[in-house]
């Protein structure tokens, strides 16, 4: 498979030793092949799968997780592993948004407060991580602190919008639910940012090789803080959309978000060690996981079955991708 | 089979090729029991490849190896170890967080699974005594040892393995004089016990101090061994350099303009005395010295990779204030380290992305959005100037040969409109063809108005390429002069720090 | 020799001081946290928190991190409750063996593929949780015969049967890590992986042992706690990762790998269970415990980080001074 083509090209001018950029596109192709295969199997075994309502439900389920997965991808790409405090931050955003709206604030201002607060928390974590502290431990601890603070503030109870429901909470535009639309827009925005903007390109470079990035004048601190800012924006969007949709929030809101987002990123083929992957793939991963979940619900699988399959898919994809990458690499 | 009864190791007709580079070309090598053999040669002469073959890290293409008259295969390293061969590397294999005694049993077979402190200590004491470390407590954590003690511990570990052929690869590069004496004593003692020693070094004084015979490598070939007592420094240098003059270097330019890089009283970690020099527009200055001489440290401090403790760095009349790499880059200082894999390339990104990494902001429009067209245009321009295949700009750099990777690592700075280019060992691990291309490109850049500083331990490279040459020794700049004033022998002597005709330190 | 002993003692000094301070503060503000009762309640933290922290600490010493410990404990809890008909010891052995086997498999995959343990254990974190739900049929499993677990509730002064079990495991693993080749290899790959490999430490074995131990510890912890409680819910123990990591690091296990002993873990566990016992006695919510745990975790990591930085800077200065002292080169 990794046969070296016997190119008679001048050794110093070309030196082609592997198909161009294969290690780049192969993982993406694999994920989308799995996605397509998943849809085909799902359609084959599930009579109610291909209905407008069901597709809408899938995308809706994928949206919140997808937004967060897409937002976390820059952290992963920039070589800062993952955040284990995801659910807590998004939940805090959700609770704050609902509480503010419930006490009569205009949603716009509530959104601004949530955004500012989460970005502040994100920047703080980014600075700590950029200084060299382990990102997994840092975000785990930060999540626990946020959770404790919110639980204390709400006394563990339910916060409601009450008399001030958010009018656009469950709205659709041209038949497309709001969160689906925002998921799509956000993915495009982050995707373009990562490939087209100077800041985004630098994030990927820093994740690919921190030392080379530093020699190239790229500040690891700026890159890390920037990635955490994008992440915080995604968390704020997820929190606000959830709060607006349900009209209420507790500390248990978005309970499986951390795991789901990580699963989406991993299934999307973004390597946690940095430098490989893209927001598009994470979005694809989120949709794939939503499709699997949907098919299993329609076929009467339990929560456990869904989690088990989700976990199994993650483990298998991680191992497969690692083997493929190894093969694609030419030394 | 050898007719010499005391022959411990015999190598016949050994060849090894890496791509287009013939690293070893039908090499013969012979080592007797109880002798210390110096292995000499310039960088790229094939010494390190021979060491790797003996250590079982590299499989030779052809050739025979015999230990004690019996033909053996040394690849992979487990077989090499079983044959009694052991290499003392420059990089240590001790775990700093563990004790001396533990490090002496780590990874060794035939040791009890129970590691009781008393038994480990007893075992360690015996081994430590053999290498002159009887005063060291076996329970000392390795991180508290001095560099020399670590070196000796490394030797003790190999003795534990009952190694009969010990290969030392520049063991004294990082040591002080007193420490060197200590290590050399131990090596002599080991030879006295009947072990065979291969001693790889650049320091000629040590050759005369402890070796019995000398084998010189030149361009992948070995010369017949000579008794050390028959030689003097001049003879050894003559043996090492005696090769046809290379024509790979481009002609020098004639014009040198105004000063572009001025370094005054520079002090940094690795420098023992202030360093000052000036590089003019269109000039290539070569800094040369051994490992740890300070030449690399000086360049790294100018590039902003090492903190400057004192001194001024002025680029095109503007002083660089601040110590970060980003600041130096903004002043127009491009920099390539010797270790291209570590900090020169993004292996899993495309050639285009690598080329544009230092100057992304220069091809960005308002709002920080990269203009793909301008990025591509500039990348193609660099690729053409450095003879990089422009059709492969989207391939990852990992798919390129070493020489082409180096072209990417050097060429990328062009897009950042640099004034000064600092390069450490620009042709290490690069095949001959790409080497000549890199030299030509550097000279052309110079003619186009850059100032270039090259750090190289290859004296031929410095002599052939540079307009001005500075030598470094032990953290100090020892001399600086135009290229015509010294021969290769002079330079070699300065760098190795031996006076003409000197036989022993 | 005296210097060496002092060196060793220093690594315990800070956690001991923290433990004493915590103890004094909690005892002076909480009526119920005094005397024998206080020691008992702290020791009761060892079967669950302690064992999980111990397993996690071993992975940290090896320079890795096992994120799946919470899910593993939950799964083992369900398995132990479901197999309780074979008797208390049998159920615990089955659960622990399962944990060890799954852990060994994880370690093998990590070593073989050479991947970051975070990547794989995030996957198994989800997978094992799902398997737990499947095994328990999505609802809490109850013991059919509550008398099975009675011995665990037995109290002997300041000890209970379960805390004794946990302490025995601490002792055995302590000896294993300190005095056997397999234990020391874990320290070697965590302290300096490339050097250890160059010295001849095998690639696979230490990693398999590390994750087998971590899996077994988490499984035993989940088994003990679920049997003692009489039921096992599939959503249990998700917070154990936080508490376990906090305890291990609080006790002085270095996040940079290769350092720390079982005694460090024990000290950290004691501090954290004193804190949660104290908070519980004052009627604080579980969420407050989380907050405090999180805050402790981040501060201890920050302290270690700062200390390492300062140490490195001092070393650089020392080396610079040594270079200054070098004799000037002889003129040629």
GROMACS .gro file of C-alpha atoms in nm, chain A residues 11-21 23-24 189 192-193 195-199 201-202 204-206 208-209 211-218 274-276 329-331, chain B residues 305 325-326 329 335 341-346 348-349 352-353 356-358 360-361 364 368-370 372 375 387-389 392 395-396 398-401 404 407 412-413 434 437:
model
   84
   11UNK     CA    1   1.655   1.350  -0.682
   12UNK     CA    2   1.714   1.698  -0.551
   13UNK     CA    3   1.444   1.881  -0.743
   14UNK     CA    4   1.145   1.670  -0.651
   15UNK     CA    5   1.207   1.366  -0.441
   16UNK     CA    6   0.842   1.257  -0.437
   17UNK     CA    7   0.815   0.962  -0.205
   18UNK     CA    8   0.444   0.940  -0.131
   19UNK     CA    9   0.118   1.035  -0.292
   20UNK     CA   10   0.076   1.405  -0.235
   21UNK     CA   11  -0.092   1.502   0.090
   23UNK     CA   12  -0.226   1.173   0.517
   24UNK     CA   13  -0.424   1.497   0.497
  189UNK     CA   14  -1.736   3.089   1.027
  192UNK     CA   15  -1.309   2.984   0.736
  193UNK     CA   16  -1.137   3.142   1.032
  195UNK     CA   17  -0.811   2.814   0.710
  196UNK     CA   18  -0.821   3.175   0.593
  197UNK     CA   19  -0.735   3.407   0.876
  198UNK     CA   20  -0.382   3.475   0.997
  199UNK     CA   21  -0.483   3.397   1.356
  201UNK     CA   22  -0.366   2.953   1.046
  202UNK     CA   23  -0.124   3.029   1.327
  204UNK     CA   24  -0.298   2.514   1.342
  205UNK     CA   25   0.074   2.576   1.295
  206UNK     CA   26   0.132   2.605   1.670
  208UNK     CA   27   0.154   2.110   1.447
  209UNK     CA   28   0.489   2.203   1.598
  211UNK     CA   29   0.887   2.496   1.855
  212UNK     CA   30   0.880   2.575   1.485
  213UNK     CA   31   0.588   2.806   1.546
  214UNK     CA   32   0.786   2.997   1.804
  215UNK     CA   33   1.082   3.030   1.568
  216UNK     CA   34   0.838   3.164   1.307
  217UNK     CA   35   0.739   3.440   1.547
  218UNK     CA   36   0.407   3.289   1.649
  274UNK     CA   37  -0.277   1.885   1.759
  275UNK     CA   38  -0.206   1.984   1.404
  276UNK     CA   39  -0.450   1.748   1.233
  329UNK     CA   40   0.341   0.902   0.699
  330UNK     CA   41   0.664   0.877   0.506
  331UNK     CA   42   0.980   0.899   0.702
  636UNK     CA   43   1.578   3.213   2.094
  656UNK     CA   44   1.183   3.559   1.852
  657UNK     CA   45   0.883   3.759   1.728
  660UNK     CA   46   1.163   3.859   1.318
  666UNK     CA   47   1.672   3.197   1.170
  672UNK     CA   48   1.278   1.846   1.260
  673UNK     CA   49   1.248   2.004   1.601
  674UNK     CA   50   1.197   2.368   1.514
  675UNK     CA   51   1.249   2.421   1.142
  676UNK     CA   52   0.949   2.263   0.977
  677UNK     CA   53   0.586   2.173   1.034
  679UNK     CA   54   0.249   1.740   0.879
  680UNK     CA   55   0.159   2.067   0.703
  683UNK     CA   56   0.298   2.613   0.101
  684UNK     CA   57   0.186   2.645   0.462
  687UNK     CA   58   0.420   3.113   0.440
  688UNK     CA   59   0.437   3.054   0.816
  689UNK     CA   60   0.669   3.346   0.899
  691UNK     CA   61   0.130   3.519   0.683
  692UNK     CA   62   0.053   3.866   0.814
  695UNK     CA   63  -0.317   3.937   0.470
  699UNK     CA   64  -0.635   3.960   0.914
  700UNK     CA   65  -0.767   3.749   0.626
  701UNK     CA   66  -0.500   3.576   0.425
  703UNK     CA   67  -0.460   3.301  -0.097
  706UNK     CA   68   0.031   3.368  -0.049
  718UNK     CA   69   1.464   2.482  -0.666
  719UNK     CA   70   1.166   2.333  -0.484
  720UNK     CA   71   0.918   2.160  -0.717
  723UNK     CA   72   0.417   1.984  -0.498
  726UNK     CA   73   0.222   1.799  -0.033
  727UNK     CA   74   0.319   1.770   0.330
  729UNK     CA   75   0.719   1.505   0.572
  730UNK     CA   76   0.712   1.357   0.220
  731UNK     CA   77   1.023   1.551   0.112
  732UNK     CA   78   1.384   1.436   0.129
  735UNK     CA   79   1.434   1.954   0.023
  738UNK     CA   80   1.536   2.421   0.145
  743UNK     CA   81   1.056   3.034   0.406
  744UNK     CA   82   1.229   3.341   0.549
  765UNK     CA   83   2.097   1.970  -0.250
  768UNK     CA   84   2.192   2.416  -0.443
   0.00000   0.00000   0.00000
